[in-house]
Amino acid sequence: MDIQQIEQILQEQLQLTEVKVSADGSHYSVLAVGDCFADISRVRQQQMIYGPLMAAIQDGSIHAVSIRTFTPTQWRREKLLNSSM
């Protein structure tokens, strides 16, 4: 499964404002930004990402996923904090 496919799946399923996926073999890193992550636990946020990718995880196309989720407000704050370093 390629990066664009994963980004498209997540974008369509979760209506994200931003999604970035990187890969190292079958290990993927997902950064997802969306209002859908507001007021829910980190565990539930991760489940929201895993859900649309479960078929690819089960068939071995995706071996491991590292997930970072943000609301748009949290993401703006994160970018400001990291740009000042």
PDB file of N, CA and C in Angstrom, residues 1-65:
ATOM      1  N   MET A   1       0.853  -1.173   0.000  1.00  0.00           N
ATOM      2  CA  MET A   1       0.000   0.000   0.000  1.00  0.00           C
ATOM      3  C   MET A   1       0.902   1.240   0.000  1.00  0.00           C
ATOM      4  N   ASP A   2       0.588   2.197  -0.871  1.00  0.00           N
ATOM      5  CA  ASP A   2       1.450   3.374  -0.922  1.00  0.00           C
ATOM      6  C   ASP A   2       0.888   4.521  -0.082  1.00  0.00           C
ATOM      7  N   ILE A   3       1.732   5.495   0.142  1.00  0.00           N
ATOM      8  CA  ILE A   3       1.417   6.628   1.010  1.00  0.00           C
ATOM      9  C   ILE A   3       0.153   7.354   0.553  1.00  0.00           C
ATOM     10  N   GLN A   4       0.032   7.600  -0.743  1.00  0.00           N
ATOM     11  CA  GLN A   4      -1.124   8.333  -1.259  1.00  0.00           C
ATOM     12  C   GLN A   4      -2.426   7.583  -0.989  1.00  0.00           C
ATOM     13  N   GLN A   5      -2.396   6.258  -1.099  1.00  0.00           N
ATOM     14  CA  GLN A   5      -3.594   5.455  -0.822  1.00  0.00           C
ATOM     15  C   GLN A   5      -4.021   5.601   0.637  1.00  0.00           C
ATOM     16  N   ILE A   6      -3.066   5.534   1.532  1.00  0.00           N
ATOM     17  CA  ILE A   6      -3.369   5.670   2.953  1.00  0.00           C
ATOM     18  C   ILE A   6      -3.921   7.056   3.246  1.00  0.00           C
ATOM     19  N   GLU A   7      -3.272   8.086   2.700  1.00  0.00           N
ATOM     20  CA  GLU A   7      -3.752   9.452   2.913  1.00  0.00           C
ATOM     21  C   GLU A   7      -5.175   9.620   2.393  1.00  0.00           C
ATOM     22  N   GLN A   8      -5.447   9.059   1.236  1.00  0.00           N
ATOM     23  CA  GLN A   8      -6.778   9.176   0.643  1.00  0.00           C
ATOM     24  C   GLN A   8      -7.824   8.458   1.489  1.00  0.00           C
ATOM     25  N   ILE A   9      -7.519   7.255   1.935  1.00  0.00           N
ATOM     26  CA  ILE A   9      -8.442   6.496   2.770  1.00  0.00           C
ATOM     27  C   ILE A   9      -8.783   7.271   4.039  1.00  0.00           C
ATOM     28  N   LEU A  10      -7.752   7.776   4.723  1.00  0.00           N
ATOM     29  CA  LEU A  10      -7.985   8.504   5.969  1.00  0.00           C
ATOM     30  C   LEU A  10      -8.746   9.801   5.724  1.00  0.00           C
ATOM     31  N   GLN A  11      -8.382  10.505   4.660  1.00  0.00           N
ATOM     32  CA  GLN A  11      -9.066  11.757   4.324  1.00  0.00           C
ATOM     33  C   GLN A  11     -10.548  11.515   4.065  1.00  0.00           C
ATOM     34  N   GLU A  12     -10.851  10.500   3.287  1.00  0.00           N
ATOM     35  CA  GLU A  12     -12.249  10.203   2.943  1.00  0.00           C
ATOM     36  C   GLU A  12     -13.055   9.717   4.151  1.00  0.00           C
ATOM     37  N   GLN A  13     -12.457   8.878   4.972  1.00  0.00           N
ATOM     38  CA  GLN A  13     -13.180   8.296   6.104  1.00  0.00           C
ATOM     39  C   GLN A  13     -13.375   9.273   7.258  1.00  0.00           C
ATOM     40  N   LEU A  14     -12.396  10.163   7.467  1.00  0.00           N
ATOM     41  CA  LEU A  14     -12.417  11.008   8.661  1.00  0.00           C
ATOM     42  C   LEU A  14     -12.592  12.503   8.373  1.00  0.00           C
ATOM     43  N   GLN A  15     -12.644  12.893   7.109  1.00  0.00           N
ATOM     44  CA  GLN A  15     -12.747  14.302   6.728  1.00  0.00           C
ATOM     45  C   GLN A  15     -11.699  15.152   7.463  1.00  0.00           C
ATOM     46  N   LEU A  16     -10.454  14.761   7.324  1.00  0.00           N
ATOM     47  CA  LEU A  16      -9.341  15.453   7.977  1.00  0.00           C
ATOM     48  C   LEU A  16      -9.016  16.756   7.265  1.00  0.00           C
ATOM     49  N   THR A  17      -8.525  17.722   8.030  1.00  0.00           N
ATOM     50  CA  THR A  17      -8.086  18.975   7.407  1.00  0.00           C
ATOM     51  C   THR A  17      -6.668  18.829   6.868  1.00  0.00           C
ATOM     52  N   GLU A  18      -5.916  17.884   7.462  1.00  0.00           N
ATOM     53  CA  GLU A  18      -4.552  17.627   6.996  1.00  0.00           C
ATOM     54  C   GLU A  18      -4.167  16.208   7.381  1.00  0.00           C
ATOM     55  N   VAL A  19      -3.481  15.529   6.482  1.00  0.00           N
ATOM     56  CA  VAL A  19      -2.965  14.197   6.785  1.00  0.00           C
ATOM     57  C   VAL A  19      -1.644  14.034   6.045  1.00  0.00           C
ATOM     58  N   LYS A  20      -0.648  13.545   6.780  1.00  0.00           N
ATOM     59  CA  LYS A  20       0.667  13.281   6.201  1.00  0.00           C
ATOM     60  C   LYS A  20       1.084  11.879   6.623  1.00  0.00           C
ATOM     61  N   VAL A  21       1.522  11.109   5.648  1.00  0.00           N
ATOM     62  CA  VAL A  21       1.954   9.740   5.911  1.00  0.00           C
ATOM     63  C   VAL A  21       3.366   9.586   5.365  1.00  0.00           C
ATOM     64  N   SER A  22       4.214   8.953   6.153  1.00  0.00           N
ATOM     65  CA  SER A  22       5.544   8.604   5.676  1.00  0.00           C
ATOM     66  C   SER A  22       5.738   7.109   5.911  1.00  0.00           C
ATOM     67  N   ALA A  23       6.670   6.527   5.172  1.00  0.00           N
ATOM     68  CA  ALA A  23       6.850   5.075   5.257  1.00  0.00           C
ATOM     69  C   ALA A  23       8.324   4.709   5.275  1.00  0.00           C
ATOM     70  N   ASP A  24       8.591   3.625   5.986  1.00  0.00           N
ATOM     71  CA  ASP A  24       9.892   2.984   5.977  1.00  0.00           C
ATOM     72  C   ASP A  24       9.596   1.493   5.841  1.00  0.00           C
ATOM     73  N   GLY A  25       9.555   1.027   4.593  1.00  0.00           N
ATOM     74  CA  GLY A  25       9.129  -0.346   4.337  1.00  0.00           C
ATOM     75  C   GLY A  25       7.649  -0.487   4.625  1.00  0.00           C
ATOM     76  N   SER A  26       7.292  -1.421   5.503  1.00  0.00           N
ATOM     77  CA  SER A  26       5.882  -1.602   5.852  1.00  0.00           C
ATOM     78  C   SER A  26       5.534  -0.922   7.181  1.00  0.00           C
ATOM     79  N   HIS A  27       6.439  -0.063   7.655  1.00  0.00           N
ATOM     80  CA  HIS A  27       6.209   0.712   8.870  1.00  0.00           C
ATOM     81  C   HIS A  27       5.823   2.124   8.462  1.00  0.00           C
ATOM     82  N   TYR A  28       4.666   2.582   8.942  1.00  0.00           N
ATOM     83  CA  TYR A  28       4.126   3.868   8.526  1.00  0.00           C
ATOM     84  C   TYR A  28       3.979   4.815   9.715  1.00  0.00           C
ATOM     85  N   SER A  29       4.161   6.091   9.447  1.00  0.00           N
ATOM     86  CA  SER A  29       3.897   7.147  10.422  1.00  0.00           C
ATOM     87  C   SER A  29       2.780   8.009   9.868  1.00  0.00           C
ATOM     88  N   VAL A  30       1.779   8.258  10.699  1.00  0.00           N
ATOM     89  CA  VAL A  30       0.616   9.042  10.294  1.00  0.00           C
ATOM     90  C   VAL A  30       0.512  10.265  11.191  1.00  0.00           C
ATOM     91  N   LEU A  31       0.405  11.423  10.565  1.00  0.00           N
ATOM     92  CA  LEU A  31       0.085  12.653  11.273  1.00  0.00           C
ATOM     93  C   LEU A  31      -1.264  13.101  10.737  1.00  0.00           C
ATOM     94  N   ALA A  32      -2.257  13.182  11.618  1.00  0.00           N
ATOM     95  CA  ALA A  32      -3.614  13.502  11.194  1.00  0.00           C
ATOM     96  C   ALA A  32      -4.139  14.688  11.980  1.00  0.00           C
ATOM     97  N   VAL A  33      -4.756  15.624  11.257  1.00  0.00           N
ATOM     98  CA  VAL A  33      -5.316  16.823  11.865  1.00  0.00           C
ATOM     99  C   VAL A  33      -6.778  16.914  11.464  1.00  0.00           C
ATOM    100  N   GLY A  34      -7.653  17.044  12.466  1.00  0.00           N
ATOM    101  CA  GLY A  34      -9.071  17.170  12.148  1.00  0.00           C
ATOM    102  C   GLY A  34      -9.896  17.511  13.370  1.00  0.00           C
ATOM    103  N   ASP A  35     -11.024  18.135  13.131  1.00  0.00           N
ATOM    104  CA  ASP A  35     -11.956  18.445  14.211  1.00  0.00           C
ATOM    105  C   ASP A  35     -12.523  17.181  14.844  1.00  0.00           C
ATOM    106  N   CYS A  36     -12.468  16.080  14.128  1.00  0.00           N
ATOM    107  CA  CYS A  36     -13.014  14.813  14.632  1.00  0.00           C
ATOM    108  C   CYS A  36     -12.287  14.328  15.891  1.00  0.00           C
ATOM    109  N   PHE A  37     -11.105  14.879  16.185  1.00  0.00           N
ATOM    110  CA  PHE A  37     -10.331  14.449  17.347  1.00  0.00           C
ATOM    111  C   PHE A  37     -10.624  15.268  18.606  1.00  0.00           C
ATOM    112  N   ALA A  38     -11.498  16.251  18.491  1.00  0.00           N
ATOM    113  CA  ALA A  38     -11.817  17.107  19.639  1.00  0.00           C
ATOM    114  C   ALA A  38     -12.610  16.333  20.694  1.00  0.00           C
ATOM    115  N   ASP A  39     -12.219  16.535  21.918  1.00  0.00           N
ATOM    116  CA  ASP A  39     -12.964  16.021  23.073  1.00  0.00           C
ATOM    117  C   ASP A  39     -13.105  14.503  23.116  1.00  0.00           C
ATOM    118  N   ILE A  40     -12.149  13.782  22.562  1.00  0.00           N
ATOM    119  CA  ILE A  40     -12.148  12.322  22.699  1.00  0.00           C
ATOM    120  C   ILE A  40     -10.764  11.873  23.171  1.00  0.00           C
ATOM    121  N   SER A  41     -10.708  10.713  23.781  1.00  0.00           N
ATOM    122  CA  SER A  41      -9.452  10.219  24.352  1.00  0.00           C
ATOM    123  C   SER A  41      -8.428   9.887  23.273  1.00  0.00           C
ATOM    124  N   ARG A  42      -7.171   9.843  23.677  1.00  0.00           N
ATOM    125  CA  ARG A  42      -6.087   9.465  22.760  1.00  0.00           C
ATOM    126  C   ARG A  42      -6.314   8.061  22.207  1.00  0.00           C
ATOM    127  N   VAL A  43      -6.782   7.160  23.056  1.00  0.00           N
ATOM    128  CA  VAL A  43      -7.034   5.783  22.610  1.00  0.00           C
ATOM    129  C   VAL A  43      -8.080   5.787  21.498  1.00  0.00           C
ATOM    130  N   ARG A  44      -9.168   6.519  21.687  1.00  0.00           N
ATOM    131  CA  ARG A  44     -10.224   6.586  20.671  1.00  0.00           C
ATOM    132  C   ARG A  44      -9.707   7.232  19.387  1.00  0.00           C
ATOM    133  N   GLN A  45      -8.853   8.255  19.517  1.00  0.00           N
ATOM    134  CA  GLN A  45      -8.266   8.893  18.336  1.00  0.00           C
ATOM    135  C   GLN A  45      -7.451   7.877  17.534  1.00  0.00           C
ATOM    136  N   GLN A  46      -6.659   7.076  18.228  1.00  0.00           N
ATOM    137  CA  GLN A  46      -5.852   6.060  17.548  1.00  0.00           C
ATOM    138  C   GLN A  46      -6.748   5.010  16.889  1.00  0.00           C
ATOM    139  N   GLN A  47      -7.831   4.633  17.563  1.00  0.00           N
ATOM    140  CA  GLN A  47      -8.770   3.667  16.990  1.00  0.00           C
ATOM    141  C   GLN A  47      -9.409   4.219  15.713  1.00  0.00           C
ATOM    142  N   MET A  48      -9.641   5.530  15.681  1.00  0.00           N
ATOM    143  CA  MET A  48     -10.222   6.149  14.492  1.00  0.00           C
ATOM    144  C   MET A  48      -9.280   6.038  13.293  1.00  0.00           C
ATOM    145  N   ILE A  49      -7.980   6.069  13.529  1.00  0.00           N
ATOM    146  CA  ILE A  49      -6.996   5.920  12.448  1.00  0.00           C
ATOM    147  C   ILE A  49      -6.869   4.448  12.060  1.00  0.00           C
ATOM    148  N   TYR A  50      -6.781   3.575  13.048  1.00  0.00           N
ATOM    149  CA  TYR A  50      -6.634   2.148  12.762  1.00  0.00           C
ATOM    150  C   TYR A  50      -7.819   1.582  11.995  1.00  0.00           C
ATOM    151  N   GLY A  51      -9.018   2.017  12.315  1.00  0.00           N
ATOM    152  CA  GLY A  51     -10.227   1.463  11.705  1.00  0.00           C
ATOM    153  C   GLY A  51     -10.178   1.389  10.188  1.00  0.00           C
ATOM    154  N   PRO A  52      -9.986   2.521   9.495  1.00  0.00           N
ATOM    155  CA  PRO A  52      -9.969   2.492   8.031  1.00  0.00           C
ATOM    156  C   PRO A  52      -8.778   1.722   7.445  1.00  0.00           C
ATOM    157  N   LEU A  53      -7.741   1.491   8.256  1.00  0.00           N
ATOM    158  CA  LEU A  53      -6.532   0.808   7.767  1.00  0.00           C
ATOM    159  C   LEU A  53      -6.503  -0.674   8.137  1.00  0.00           C
ATOM    160  N   MET A  54      -7.513  -1.145   8.839  1.00  0.00           N
ATOM    161  CA  MET A  54      -7.486  -2.498   9.388  1.00  0.00           C
ATOM    162  C   MET A  54      -7.299  -3.581   8.322  1.00  0.00           C
ATOM    163  N   ALA A  55      -7.934  -3.458   7.167  1.00  0.00           N
ATOM    164  CA  ALA A  55      -7.778  -4.485   6.125  1.00  0.00           C
ATOM    165  C   ALA A  55      -6.313  -4.593   5.691  1.00  0.00           C
ATOM    166  N   ALA A  56      -5.644  -3.466   5.532  1.00  0.00           N
ATOM    167  CA  ALA A  56      -4.231  -3.472   5.122  1.00  0.00           C
ATOM    168  C   ALA A  56      -3.331  -3.986   6.243  1.00  0.00           C
ATOM    169  N   ILE A  57      -3.707  -3.740   7.482  1.00  0.00           N
ATOM    170  CA  ILE A  57      -2.943  -4.266   8.620  1.00  0.00           C
ATOM    171  C   ILE A  57      -3.109  -5.785   8.673  1.00  0.00           C
ATOM    172  N   GLN A  58      -4.319  -6.244   8.493  1.00  0.00           N
ATOM    173  CA  GLN A  58      -4.583  -7.685   8.564  1.00  0.00           C
ATOM    174  C   GLN A  58      -3.935  -8.465   7.434  1.00  0.00           C
ATOM    175  N   ASP A  59      -3.863  -7.876   6.238  1.00  0.00           N
ATOM    176  CA  ASP A  59      -3.233  -8.606   5.128  1.00  0.00           C
ATOM    177  C   ASP A  59      -1.717  -8.426   5.077  1.00  0.00           C
ATOM    178  N   GLY A  60      -1.159  -7.668   6.021  1.00  0.00           N
ATOM    179  CA  GLY A  60       0.291  -7.505   6.114  1.00  0.00           C
ATOM    180  C   GLY A  60       0.861  -6.379   5.283  1.00  0.00           C
ATOM    181  N   SER A  61       0.034  -5.669   4.527  1.00  0.00           N
ATOM    182  CA  SER A  61       0.525  -4.531   3.739  1.00  0.00           C
ATOM    183  C   SER A  61       1.101  -3.456   4.650  1.00  0.00           C
ATOM    184  N   ILE A  62       0.467  -3.302   5.802  1.00  0.00           N
ATOM    185  CA  ILE A  62       0.952  -2.375   6.830  1.00  0.00           C
ATOM    186  C   ILE A  62       1.329  -3.228   8.031  1.00  0.00           C
ATOM    187  N   HIS A  63       2.599  -3.129   8.436  1.00  0.00           N
ATOM    188  CA  HIS A  63       3.063  -3.925   9.566  1.00  0.00           C
ATOM    189  C   HIS A  63       2.939  -3.145  10.878  1.00  0.00           C
ATOM    190  N   ALA A  64       3.315  -1.886  10.848  1.00  0.00           N
ATOM    191  CA  ALA A  64       3.288  -1.067  12.056  1.00  0.00           C
ATOM    192  C   ALA A  64       2.882   0.350  11.694  1.00  0.00           C
ATOM    193  N   VAL A  65       2.177   1.001  12.631  1.00  0.00           N
ATOM    194  CA  VAL A  65       1.717   2.365  12.412  1.00  0.00           C
ATOM    195  C   VAL A  65       2.020   3.198  13.655  1.00  0.00           C
TER     196      VAL A  65
END
